[in-house]
Short mmCIF file of C-alpha atoms in Angstrom, two decimals:
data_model
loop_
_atom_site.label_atom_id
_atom_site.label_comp_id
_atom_site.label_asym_id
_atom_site.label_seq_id
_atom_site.Cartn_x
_atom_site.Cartn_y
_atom_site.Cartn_z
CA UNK H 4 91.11 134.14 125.95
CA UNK H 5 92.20 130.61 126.47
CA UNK H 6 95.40 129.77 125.26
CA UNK H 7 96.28 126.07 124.26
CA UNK H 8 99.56 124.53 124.71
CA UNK H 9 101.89 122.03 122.73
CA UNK H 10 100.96 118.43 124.04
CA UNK H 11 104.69 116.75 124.94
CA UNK H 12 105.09 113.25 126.46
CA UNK H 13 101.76 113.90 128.68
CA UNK H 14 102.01 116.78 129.50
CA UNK H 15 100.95 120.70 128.26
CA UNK H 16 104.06 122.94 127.40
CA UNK H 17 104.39 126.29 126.80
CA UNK H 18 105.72 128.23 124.07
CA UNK H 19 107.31 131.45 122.90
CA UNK H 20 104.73 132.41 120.72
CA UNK H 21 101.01 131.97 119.75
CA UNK H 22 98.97 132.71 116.92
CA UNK H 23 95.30 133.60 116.59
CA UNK H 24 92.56 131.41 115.82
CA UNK H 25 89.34 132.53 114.79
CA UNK H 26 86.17 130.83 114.03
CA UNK H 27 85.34 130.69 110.12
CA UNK H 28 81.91 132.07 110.16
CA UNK H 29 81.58 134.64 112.83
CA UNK H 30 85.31 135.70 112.47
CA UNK H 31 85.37 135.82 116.41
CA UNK H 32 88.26 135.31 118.26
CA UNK H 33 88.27 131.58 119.77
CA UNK H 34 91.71 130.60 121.60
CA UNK H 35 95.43 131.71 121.18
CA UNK H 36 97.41 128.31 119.63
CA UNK H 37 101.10 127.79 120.67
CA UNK H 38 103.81 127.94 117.72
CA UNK H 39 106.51 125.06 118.33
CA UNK H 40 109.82 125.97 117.21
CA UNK H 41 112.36 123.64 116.88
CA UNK H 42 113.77 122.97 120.47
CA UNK H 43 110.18 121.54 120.88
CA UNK H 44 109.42 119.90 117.89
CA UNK H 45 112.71 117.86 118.56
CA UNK H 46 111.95 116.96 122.00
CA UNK H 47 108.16 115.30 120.76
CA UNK H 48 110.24 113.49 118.73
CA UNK H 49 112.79 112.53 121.61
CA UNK H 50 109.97 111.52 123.87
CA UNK H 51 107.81 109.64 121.06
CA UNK H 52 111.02 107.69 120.39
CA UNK H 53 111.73 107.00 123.84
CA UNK H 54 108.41 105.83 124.38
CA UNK H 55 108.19 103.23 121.35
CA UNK H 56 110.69 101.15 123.32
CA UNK H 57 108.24 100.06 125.34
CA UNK H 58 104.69 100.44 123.71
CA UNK H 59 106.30 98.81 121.09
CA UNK H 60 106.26 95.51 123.71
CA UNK H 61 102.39 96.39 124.25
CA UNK H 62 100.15 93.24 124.21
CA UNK H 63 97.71 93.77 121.50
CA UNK H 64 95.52 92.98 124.10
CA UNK H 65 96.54 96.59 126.11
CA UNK H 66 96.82 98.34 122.80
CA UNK H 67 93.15 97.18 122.08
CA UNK H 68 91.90 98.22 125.26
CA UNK H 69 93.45 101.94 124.86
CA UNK H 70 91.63 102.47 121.63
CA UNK H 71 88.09 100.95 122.65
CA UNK H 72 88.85 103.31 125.97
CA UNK H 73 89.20 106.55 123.84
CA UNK H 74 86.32 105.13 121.58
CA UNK H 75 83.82 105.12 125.13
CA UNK H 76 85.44 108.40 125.85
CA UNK H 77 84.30 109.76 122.98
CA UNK H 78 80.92 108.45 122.84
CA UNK H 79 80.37 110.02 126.38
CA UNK H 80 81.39 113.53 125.01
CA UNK H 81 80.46 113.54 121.74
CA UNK H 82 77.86 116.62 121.69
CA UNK H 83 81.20 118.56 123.26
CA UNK H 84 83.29 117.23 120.60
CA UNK H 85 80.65 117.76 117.79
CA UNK H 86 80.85 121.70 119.04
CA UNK H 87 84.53 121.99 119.07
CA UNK H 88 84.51 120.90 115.11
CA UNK H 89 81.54 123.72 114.67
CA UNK H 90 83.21 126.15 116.64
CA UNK H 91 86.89 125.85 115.26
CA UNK H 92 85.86 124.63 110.76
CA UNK H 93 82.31 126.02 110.43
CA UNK H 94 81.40 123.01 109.66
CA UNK H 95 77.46 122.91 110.16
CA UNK H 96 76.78 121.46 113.35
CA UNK H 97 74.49 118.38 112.18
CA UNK H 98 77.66 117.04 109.99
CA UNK H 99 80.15 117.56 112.79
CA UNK H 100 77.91 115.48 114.61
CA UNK H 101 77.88 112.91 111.91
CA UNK H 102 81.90 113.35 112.16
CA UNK H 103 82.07 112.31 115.55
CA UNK H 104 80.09 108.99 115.22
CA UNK H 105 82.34 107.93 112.45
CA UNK H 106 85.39 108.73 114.35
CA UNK H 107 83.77 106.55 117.60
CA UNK H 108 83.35 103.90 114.91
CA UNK H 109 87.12 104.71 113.35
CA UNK H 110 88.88 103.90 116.79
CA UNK H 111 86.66 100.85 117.28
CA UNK H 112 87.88 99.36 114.02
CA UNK H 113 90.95 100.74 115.08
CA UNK H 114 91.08 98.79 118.65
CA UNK H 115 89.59 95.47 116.55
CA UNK H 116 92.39 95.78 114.16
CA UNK H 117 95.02 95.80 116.85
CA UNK H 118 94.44 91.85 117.47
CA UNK H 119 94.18 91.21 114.18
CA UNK H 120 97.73 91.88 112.98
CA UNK H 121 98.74 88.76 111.23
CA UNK H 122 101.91 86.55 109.64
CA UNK H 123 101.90 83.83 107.28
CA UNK H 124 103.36 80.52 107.02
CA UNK H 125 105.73 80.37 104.17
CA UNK H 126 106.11 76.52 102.54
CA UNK H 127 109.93 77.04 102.45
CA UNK H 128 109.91 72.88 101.25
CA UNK H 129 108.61 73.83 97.69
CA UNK H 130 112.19 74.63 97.18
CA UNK H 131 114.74 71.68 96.78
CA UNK H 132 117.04 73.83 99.31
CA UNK H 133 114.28 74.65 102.02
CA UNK H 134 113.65 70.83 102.96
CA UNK H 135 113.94 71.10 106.63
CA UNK H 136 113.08 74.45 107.38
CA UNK H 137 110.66 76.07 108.18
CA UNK H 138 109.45 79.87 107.80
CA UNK H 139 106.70 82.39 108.95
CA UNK H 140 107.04 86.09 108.65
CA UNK H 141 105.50 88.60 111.83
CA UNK H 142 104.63 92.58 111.30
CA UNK H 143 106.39 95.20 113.02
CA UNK H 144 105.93 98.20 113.95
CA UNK H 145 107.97 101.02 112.34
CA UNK H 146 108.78 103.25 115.21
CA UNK H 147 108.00 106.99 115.13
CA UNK H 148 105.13 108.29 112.75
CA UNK H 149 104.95 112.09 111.96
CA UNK H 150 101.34 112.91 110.82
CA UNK H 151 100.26 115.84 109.57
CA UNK H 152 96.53 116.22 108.95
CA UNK H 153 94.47 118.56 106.96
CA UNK H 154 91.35 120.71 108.27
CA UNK H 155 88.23 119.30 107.04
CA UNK H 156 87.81 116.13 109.09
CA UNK H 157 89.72 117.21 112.36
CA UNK H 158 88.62 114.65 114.16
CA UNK H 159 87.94 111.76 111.90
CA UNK H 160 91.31 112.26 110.05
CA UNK H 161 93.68 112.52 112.52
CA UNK H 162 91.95 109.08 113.86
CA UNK H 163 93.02 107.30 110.82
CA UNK H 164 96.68 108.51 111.56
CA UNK H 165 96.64 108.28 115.35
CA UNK H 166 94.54 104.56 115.59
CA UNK H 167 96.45 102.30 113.36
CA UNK H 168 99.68 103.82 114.34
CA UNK H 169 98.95 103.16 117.71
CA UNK H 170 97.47 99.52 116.91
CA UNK H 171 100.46 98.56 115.58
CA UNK H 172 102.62 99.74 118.62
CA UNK H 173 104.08 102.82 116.99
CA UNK H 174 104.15 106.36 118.53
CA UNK H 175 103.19 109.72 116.70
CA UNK H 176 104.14 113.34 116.47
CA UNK H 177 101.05 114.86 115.31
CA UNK H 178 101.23 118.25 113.21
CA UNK H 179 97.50 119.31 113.09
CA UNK H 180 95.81 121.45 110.74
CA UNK H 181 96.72 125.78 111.65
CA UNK H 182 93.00 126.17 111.70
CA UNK H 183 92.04 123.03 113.34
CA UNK H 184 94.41 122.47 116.39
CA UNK H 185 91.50 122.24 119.24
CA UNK H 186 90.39 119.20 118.08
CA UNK H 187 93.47 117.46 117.82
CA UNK H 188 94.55 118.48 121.46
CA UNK H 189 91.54 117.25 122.84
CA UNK H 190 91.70 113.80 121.07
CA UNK H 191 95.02 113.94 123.16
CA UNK H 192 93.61 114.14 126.02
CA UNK H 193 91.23 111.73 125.81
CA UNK H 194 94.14 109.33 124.82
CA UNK H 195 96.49 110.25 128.03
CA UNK H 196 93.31 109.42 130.70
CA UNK H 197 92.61 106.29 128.60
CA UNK H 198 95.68 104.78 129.86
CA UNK H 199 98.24 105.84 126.65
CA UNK H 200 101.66 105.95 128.45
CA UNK H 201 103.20 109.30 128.13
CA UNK H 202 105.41 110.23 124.88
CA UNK H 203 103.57 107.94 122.67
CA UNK H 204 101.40 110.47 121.37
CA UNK H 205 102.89 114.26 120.97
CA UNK H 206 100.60 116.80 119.42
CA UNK H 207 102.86 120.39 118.39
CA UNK H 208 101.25 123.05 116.50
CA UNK H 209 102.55 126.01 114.28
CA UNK H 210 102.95 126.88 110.67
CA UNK H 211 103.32 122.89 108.47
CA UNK H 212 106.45 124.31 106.54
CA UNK H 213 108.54 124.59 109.31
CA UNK H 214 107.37 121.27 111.31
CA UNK H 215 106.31 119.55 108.30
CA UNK H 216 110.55 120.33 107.31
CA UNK H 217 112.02 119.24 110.87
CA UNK H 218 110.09 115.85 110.94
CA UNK H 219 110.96 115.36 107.47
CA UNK H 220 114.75 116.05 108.27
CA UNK H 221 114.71 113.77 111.40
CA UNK H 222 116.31 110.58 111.66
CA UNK H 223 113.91 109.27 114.08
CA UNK H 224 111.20 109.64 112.16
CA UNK H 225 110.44 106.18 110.28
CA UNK H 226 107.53 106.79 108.17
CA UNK H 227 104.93 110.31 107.29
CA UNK H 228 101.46 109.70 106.80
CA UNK H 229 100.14 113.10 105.31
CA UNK H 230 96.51 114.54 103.87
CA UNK H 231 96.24 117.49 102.33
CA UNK H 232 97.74 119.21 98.82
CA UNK H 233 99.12 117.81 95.99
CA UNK H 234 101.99 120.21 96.18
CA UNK H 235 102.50 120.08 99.45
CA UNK H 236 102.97 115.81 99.28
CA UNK H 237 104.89 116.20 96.12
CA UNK H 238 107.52 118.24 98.54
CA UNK H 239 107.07 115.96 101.12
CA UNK H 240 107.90 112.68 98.66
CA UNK H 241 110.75 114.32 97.31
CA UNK H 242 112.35 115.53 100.89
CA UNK H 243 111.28 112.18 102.13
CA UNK H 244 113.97 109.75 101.32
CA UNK H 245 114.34 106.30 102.72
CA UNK H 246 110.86 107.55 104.77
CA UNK H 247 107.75 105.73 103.81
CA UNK H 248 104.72 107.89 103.06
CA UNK H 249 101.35 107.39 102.49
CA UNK H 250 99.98 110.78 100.91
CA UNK H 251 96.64 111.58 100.74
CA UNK H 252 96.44 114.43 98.36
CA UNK H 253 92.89 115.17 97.16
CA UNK H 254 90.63 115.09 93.75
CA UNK H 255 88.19 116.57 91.65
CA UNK H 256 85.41 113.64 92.11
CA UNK H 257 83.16 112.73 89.68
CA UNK H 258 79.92 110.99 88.95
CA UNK H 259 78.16 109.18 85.85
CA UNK H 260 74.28 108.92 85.85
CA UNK H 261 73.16 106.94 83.32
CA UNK H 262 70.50 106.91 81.05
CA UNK H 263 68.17 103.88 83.30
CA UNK H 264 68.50 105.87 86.45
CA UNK H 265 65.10 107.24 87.98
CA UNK H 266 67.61 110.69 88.54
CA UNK H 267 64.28 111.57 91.20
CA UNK H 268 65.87 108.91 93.12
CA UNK H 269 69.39 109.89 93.41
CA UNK H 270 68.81 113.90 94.02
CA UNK H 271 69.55 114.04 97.81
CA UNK H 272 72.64 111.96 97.40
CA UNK H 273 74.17 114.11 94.70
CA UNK H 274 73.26 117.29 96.89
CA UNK H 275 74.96 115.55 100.20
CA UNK H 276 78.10 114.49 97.99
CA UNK H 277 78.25 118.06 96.28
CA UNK H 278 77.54 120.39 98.80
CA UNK H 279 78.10 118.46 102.41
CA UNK H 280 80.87 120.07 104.94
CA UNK H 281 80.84 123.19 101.85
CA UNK H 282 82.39 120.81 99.25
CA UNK H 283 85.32 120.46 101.65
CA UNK H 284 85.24 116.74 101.57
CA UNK H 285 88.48 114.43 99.22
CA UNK H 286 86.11 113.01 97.65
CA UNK H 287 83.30 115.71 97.40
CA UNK H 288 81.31 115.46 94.30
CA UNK H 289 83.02 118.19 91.75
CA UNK H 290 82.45 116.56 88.02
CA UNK H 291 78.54 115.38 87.06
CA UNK H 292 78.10 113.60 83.58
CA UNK H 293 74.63 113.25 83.02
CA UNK H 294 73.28 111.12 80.15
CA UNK H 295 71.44 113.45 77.69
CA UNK H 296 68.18 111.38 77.79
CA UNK H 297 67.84 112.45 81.65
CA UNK H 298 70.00 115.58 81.92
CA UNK H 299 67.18 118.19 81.58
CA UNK H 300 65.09 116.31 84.46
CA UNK H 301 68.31 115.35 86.67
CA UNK H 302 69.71 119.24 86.50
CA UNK H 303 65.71 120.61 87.05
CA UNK H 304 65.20 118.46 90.54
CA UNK H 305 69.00 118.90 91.45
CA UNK H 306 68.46 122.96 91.36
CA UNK H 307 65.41 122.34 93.15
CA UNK H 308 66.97 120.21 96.05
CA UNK H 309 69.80 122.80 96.07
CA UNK H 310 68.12 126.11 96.43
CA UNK H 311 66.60 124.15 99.84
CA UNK H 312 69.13 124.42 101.50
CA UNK H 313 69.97 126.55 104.54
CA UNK H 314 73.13 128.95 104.97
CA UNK H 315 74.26 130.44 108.33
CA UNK H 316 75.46 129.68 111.56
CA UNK H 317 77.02 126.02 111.93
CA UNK H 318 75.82 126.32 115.11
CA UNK H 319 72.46 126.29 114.49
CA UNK H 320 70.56 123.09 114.32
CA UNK H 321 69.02 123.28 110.65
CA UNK H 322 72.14 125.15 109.09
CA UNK H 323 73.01 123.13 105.66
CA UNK H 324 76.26 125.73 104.77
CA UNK H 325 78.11 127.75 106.66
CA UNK H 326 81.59 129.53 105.58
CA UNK H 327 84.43 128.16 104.00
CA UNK H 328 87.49 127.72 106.16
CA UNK H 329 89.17 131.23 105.31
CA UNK H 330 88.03 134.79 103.29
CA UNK H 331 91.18 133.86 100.78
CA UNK H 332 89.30 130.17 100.23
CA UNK H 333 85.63 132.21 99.03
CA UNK H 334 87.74 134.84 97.02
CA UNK H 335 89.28 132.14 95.01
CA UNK H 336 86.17 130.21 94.83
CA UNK H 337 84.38 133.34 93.26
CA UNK H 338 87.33 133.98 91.13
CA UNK H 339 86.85 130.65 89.44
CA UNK H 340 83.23 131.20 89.01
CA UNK H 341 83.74 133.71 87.41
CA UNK H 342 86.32 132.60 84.82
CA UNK H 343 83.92 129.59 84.11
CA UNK H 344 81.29 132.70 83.35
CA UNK H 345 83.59 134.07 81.33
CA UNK H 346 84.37 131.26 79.37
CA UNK H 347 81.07 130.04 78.56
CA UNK H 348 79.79 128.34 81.20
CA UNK H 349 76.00 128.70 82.51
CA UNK H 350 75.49 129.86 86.61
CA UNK H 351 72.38 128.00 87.09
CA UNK H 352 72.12 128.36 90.70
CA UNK H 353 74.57 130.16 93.34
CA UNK H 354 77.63 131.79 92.44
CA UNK H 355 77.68 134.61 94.76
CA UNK H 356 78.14 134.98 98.72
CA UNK H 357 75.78 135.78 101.01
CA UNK H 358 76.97 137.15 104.24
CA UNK H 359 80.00 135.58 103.82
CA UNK H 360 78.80 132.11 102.88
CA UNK H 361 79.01 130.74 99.49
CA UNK H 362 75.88 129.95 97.78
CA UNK H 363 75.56 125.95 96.49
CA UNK H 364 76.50 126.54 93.29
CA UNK H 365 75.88 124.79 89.86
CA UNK H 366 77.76 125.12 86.78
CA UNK H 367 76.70 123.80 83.44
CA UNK H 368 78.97 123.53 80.14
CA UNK H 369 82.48 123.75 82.07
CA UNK H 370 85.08 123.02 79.46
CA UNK H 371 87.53 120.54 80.93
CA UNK H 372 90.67 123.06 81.61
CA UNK H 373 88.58 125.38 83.52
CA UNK H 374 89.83 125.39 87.32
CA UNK H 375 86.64 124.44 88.61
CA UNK H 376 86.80 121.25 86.50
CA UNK H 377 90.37 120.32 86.72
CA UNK H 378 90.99 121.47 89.84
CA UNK H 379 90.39 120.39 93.37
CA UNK H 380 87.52 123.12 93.82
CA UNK H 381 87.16 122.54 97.96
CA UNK H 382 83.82 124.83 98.21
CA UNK H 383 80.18 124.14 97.16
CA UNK H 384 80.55 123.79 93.53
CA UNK H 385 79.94 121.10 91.23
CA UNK H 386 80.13 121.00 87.25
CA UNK H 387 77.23 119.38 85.12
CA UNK H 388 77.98 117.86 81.57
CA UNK H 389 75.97 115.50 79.59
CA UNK H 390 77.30 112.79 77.42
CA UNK H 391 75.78 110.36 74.78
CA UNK H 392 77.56 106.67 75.05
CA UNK H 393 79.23 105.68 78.32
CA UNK H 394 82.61 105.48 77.01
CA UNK H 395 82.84 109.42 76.32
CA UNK H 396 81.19 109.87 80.05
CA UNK H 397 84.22 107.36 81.39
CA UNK H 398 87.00 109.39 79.41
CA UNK H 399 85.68 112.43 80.90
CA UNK H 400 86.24 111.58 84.35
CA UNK H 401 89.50 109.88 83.65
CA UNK H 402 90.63 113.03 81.68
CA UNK H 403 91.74 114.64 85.22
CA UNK H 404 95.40 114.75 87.12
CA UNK H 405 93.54 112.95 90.05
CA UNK H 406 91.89 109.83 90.60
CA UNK H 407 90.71 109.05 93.96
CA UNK H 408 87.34 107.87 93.73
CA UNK H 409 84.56 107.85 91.41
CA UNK H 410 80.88 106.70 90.96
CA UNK H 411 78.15 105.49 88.91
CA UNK H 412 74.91 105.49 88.61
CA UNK H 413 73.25 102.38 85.93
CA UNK H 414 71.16 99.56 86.23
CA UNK H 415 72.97 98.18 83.15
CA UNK H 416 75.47 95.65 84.62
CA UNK H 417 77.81 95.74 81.63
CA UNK H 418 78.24 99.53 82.12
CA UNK H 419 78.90 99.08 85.49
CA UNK H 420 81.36 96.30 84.89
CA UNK H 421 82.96 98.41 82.33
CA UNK H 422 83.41 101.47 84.67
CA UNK H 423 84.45 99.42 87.16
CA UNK H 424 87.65 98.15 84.52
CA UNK H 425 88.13 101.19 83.30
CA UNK H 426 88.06 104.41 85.40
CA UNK H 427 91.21 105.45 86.55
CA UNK H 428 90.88 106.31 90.05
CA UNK H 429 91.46 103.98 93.55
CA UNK H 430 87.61 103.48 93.94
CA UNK H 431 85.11 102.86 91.92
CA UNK H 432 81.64 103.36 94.10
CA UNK H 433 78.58 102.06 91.83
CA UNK H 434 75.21 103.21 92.63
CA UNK H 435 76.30 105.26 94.89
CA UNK H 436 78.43 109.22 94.82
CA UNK H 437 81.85 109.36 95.10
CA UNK H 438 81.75 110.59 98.35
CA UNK H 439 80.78 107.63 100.17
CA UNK H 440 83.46 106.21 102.55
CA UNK H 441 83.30 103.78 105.52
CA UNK H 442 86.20 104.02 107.34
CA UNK H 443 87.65 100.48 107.29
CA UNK H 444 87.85 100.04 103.57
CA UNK H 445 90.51 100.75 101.71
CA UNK H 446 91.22 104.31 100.51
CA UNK H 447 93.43 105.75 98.72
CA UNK H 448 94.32 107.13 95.05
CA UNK H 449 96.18 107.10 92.30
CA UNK H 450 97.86 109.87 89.73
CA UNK H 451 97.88 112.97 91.82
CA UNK H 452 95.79 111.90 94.11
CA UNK H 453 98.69 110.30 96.56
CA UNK H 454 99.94 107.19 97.31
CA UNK H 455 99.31 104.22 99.73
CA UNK H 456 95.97 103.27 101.08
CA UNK H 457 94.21 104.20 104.30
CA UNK H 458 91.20 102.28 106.01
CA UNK H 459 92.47 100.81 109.50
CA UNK H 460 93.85 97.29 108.21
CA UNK H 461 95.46 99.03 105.23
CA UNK H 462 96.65 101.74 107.05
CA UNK H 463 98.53 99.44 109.97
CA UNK H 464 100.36 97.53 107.25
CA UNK H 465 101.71 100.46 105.99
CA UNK H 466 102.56 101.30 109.46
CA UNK H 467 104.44 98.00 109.63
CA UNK H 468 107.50 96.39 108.52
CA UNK H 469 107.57 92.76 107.65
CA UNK H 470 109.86 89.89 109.41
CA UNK H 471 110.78 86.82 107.79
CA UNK H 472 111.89 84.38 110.62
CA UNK H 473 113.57 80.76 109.10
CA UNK H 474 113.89 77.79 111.28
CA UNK H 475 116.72 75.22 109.88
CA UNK H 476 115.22 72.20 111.24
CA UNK H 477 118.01 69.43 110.32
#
């Protein structure tokens, strides 16, 4: 069995200890993962520090041809890549594919955004005092940037850490996800024979409690950029201190179809956004608010589209769903099935495993404090509610603790306008699911759902301090 090492200032170092890791689906055993302890998380930091001096004084010009390096690299091995994601998440091999072309397309934006980092001229003479002098302001880059990413994206995710920090001349200790670590080292790799110098980019694995603590506690470390539980960033924004965060921390997405929509029209969409990558997306498609007019015809064709599609193997060519990333993940998806059952709610379709993969499953009549409406459900599960005027339907979504993104469905431009205004979440997406991202716009939420914005502009000035420079001129 193959064991993987901590990736420190270039190079591969060995541990005390390694843990496990098994695939998802088959529950085989795939590689043995190091555990950094402290000694080792402390010297990625030492090295990533060290490094910054000079990356730091990169051109953009070098910086930009590092990232469009990794970017070919990754193109050229993207079918190996694309298995690594099957092999290590379950995720269905035809959507780990799809992860690896946006991540390609992530550290191109990533390498365009490195010559693109911009100042301003500031009219200092608007003032009576600044007569004579003249201002701009430059960005900087912060220094070190821990980043600790979640398991669902392994690839694409930790690109939107690792490319803008590396744009904007920073280097990285990067804490991947426990299930997810072979992805991560391999992105590594690609970076060290594209030319990154050594140190810049540091890749340690082991449980995110204990190095999720030591780069919070270390001085070095100027900024964390973080995805994964709302608990988890809450601890991290209170340990955090002077440390600027961004803090992805999830949602419980929804969508309002309106009563002009041809629903026919819209079915595969609302199965991709529901049920794509087993509901482990942000941004999956959890909440559904149907207009009544449409809801018996919309919920008919969406249990339709949803009973087509295929469970099993994620690496088999026509899987649709494969397992969820752990046994404790399905058990506590069933459980909350089964409290919506008991509380009222109508099964229409799924609800029960089937050799270990959760069936697509589609709940009708989920009162609001149920966990699989108020909570981030993170498994093939979405909630269908009907509504009468579009102002209960936008209450409905806003009545949640998150608010990442949100969509709608309307030809009426007034109702769009007025969801636009007036849902409460960091994106609105019209005519379109929730679960639609490109990875250069801006994303981010608000409420529980974290703060700052990633996207690779947004993301490198967050990764940036600004510099006002004055010129006295007299």
């Amino acid at each position: 069995m193959k064991k993987y090492n901590l990736f420190i200032a270039g190079k591969e170092v060995e541990t005390e200890n390694y843990s496990s890791l098994y695939t998802p689906y088959s529950k085989d055993l795939i590689a043995e993962i190091a555990i950094a302890n402290e000694s080792q998380v402390n010297a990625a930091i030492s090295h990533a520090s060290q490094s910054f001096k000079s990356f730091s004084k990169f051109t953009a010009r070098k910086r930009f041809g590092i990232l469009e390096k990794v970017s070919k690299l990754l193109e050229e091995r993207k079918e190996e890549a694309a298995q690594i994601i099957a092999l290590e998440l379950a995720k269905p091999l035809k959507y780990a594919r799809a992860e690896i072309a946006r991540t390609i397309e992530t550290y191109q934006f990533a390498a365009e955004e490195a010559k693109r980092i911009y100042g301003e001229v500031i009219p200092l003479d608007a003032a009576q005092s600044g007569e004579n002098r003249f201002g701009y302001t430059k960005r900087e880059p912060l220094g070190v940037i821990g980043a600790i990413t979640p398991f669902n994206f392994p690839f694409n995710l930790v690109a939107h850490k690792v490319g803008p920090a590396i744009a904007a001349g920073n280097s990285i200790v990067l804490k991947p996800a426990s299930q997810t670590p072979l992805s991560a080292l391999y992105i590594a790799g690609l970076f060290k024979e594209a030319g990154l110098p050594d140190g810049v980019l540091n890749v340690v694995t082991g449980p995110g409690s204990v190095i999720g603590d030591l780069l919070l506690a270390h001085d070095e470390i100027k900024m964390i950029t973080f995805t994964g539980s709302p608990k988890i960033g809450y601890q991290i924004s209170q340990k955090a201190g002077f440390k600027r965060t961004t803090l992805e921390l999830g949602s419980n997405s929804a969508l309002i179809i309106d009563k002009d929509v041809d629903v026919s029209s819209i079915i595969d969409r609302c199965v991709m956004g529901a049920f794509s990558n087993q509901g482990q997306v942000c941004i999956s498609t959890q909440r559904i608010f149907v207009h009544e007019d449409v809801a018996s015809t919309f919920v008919e064709l969406f249990i339709n589209a949803t009973n087509q599609l295929k469970l099993g193997d994620p690496l088999a060519e026509d899987t649709d769903i494969s397992a969820l990333v752990s046994p404790g993940d399905l058990q506590r998806s069933l459980d909350w099935i089964r409290e919506a059952e008991e509380n009222g709610a109508q099964i229409i379709t799924g609800g029960h495993e089937e050799n270990g993969v959760l069936k697509p499953t589609i709940i009708l009549d989920a009162k609001d404090f149920l966990k699989v409406s108020c909570n981030e459900v993170f498994a093939p599960i979405v909630v269908v509610n009907t509504f009468k005027e579009i102002n209960d339907a936008i209450g409905a979504v806003n009545n949640s603790e998150f608010g990442l993104q949100a969509g709608i469905y309307t030809n009426n431009v007034p109702n769009a306008l007025l969801a636009a205004d007036n849902l409460e979440v960091g994106g609105v997406i019209i005519n379109d699911v929730p679960t639609f991202r490109v990875d250069h716009m801006p994303y981010g939420g608000i409420k529980n759902s974290g703060t700052g914005r990633e996207g690779l502009k947004y993301a490198i000035e967050e990764m940036t301090e600004m510099k006002l420079i004055i010129w006295n001129q007299s």
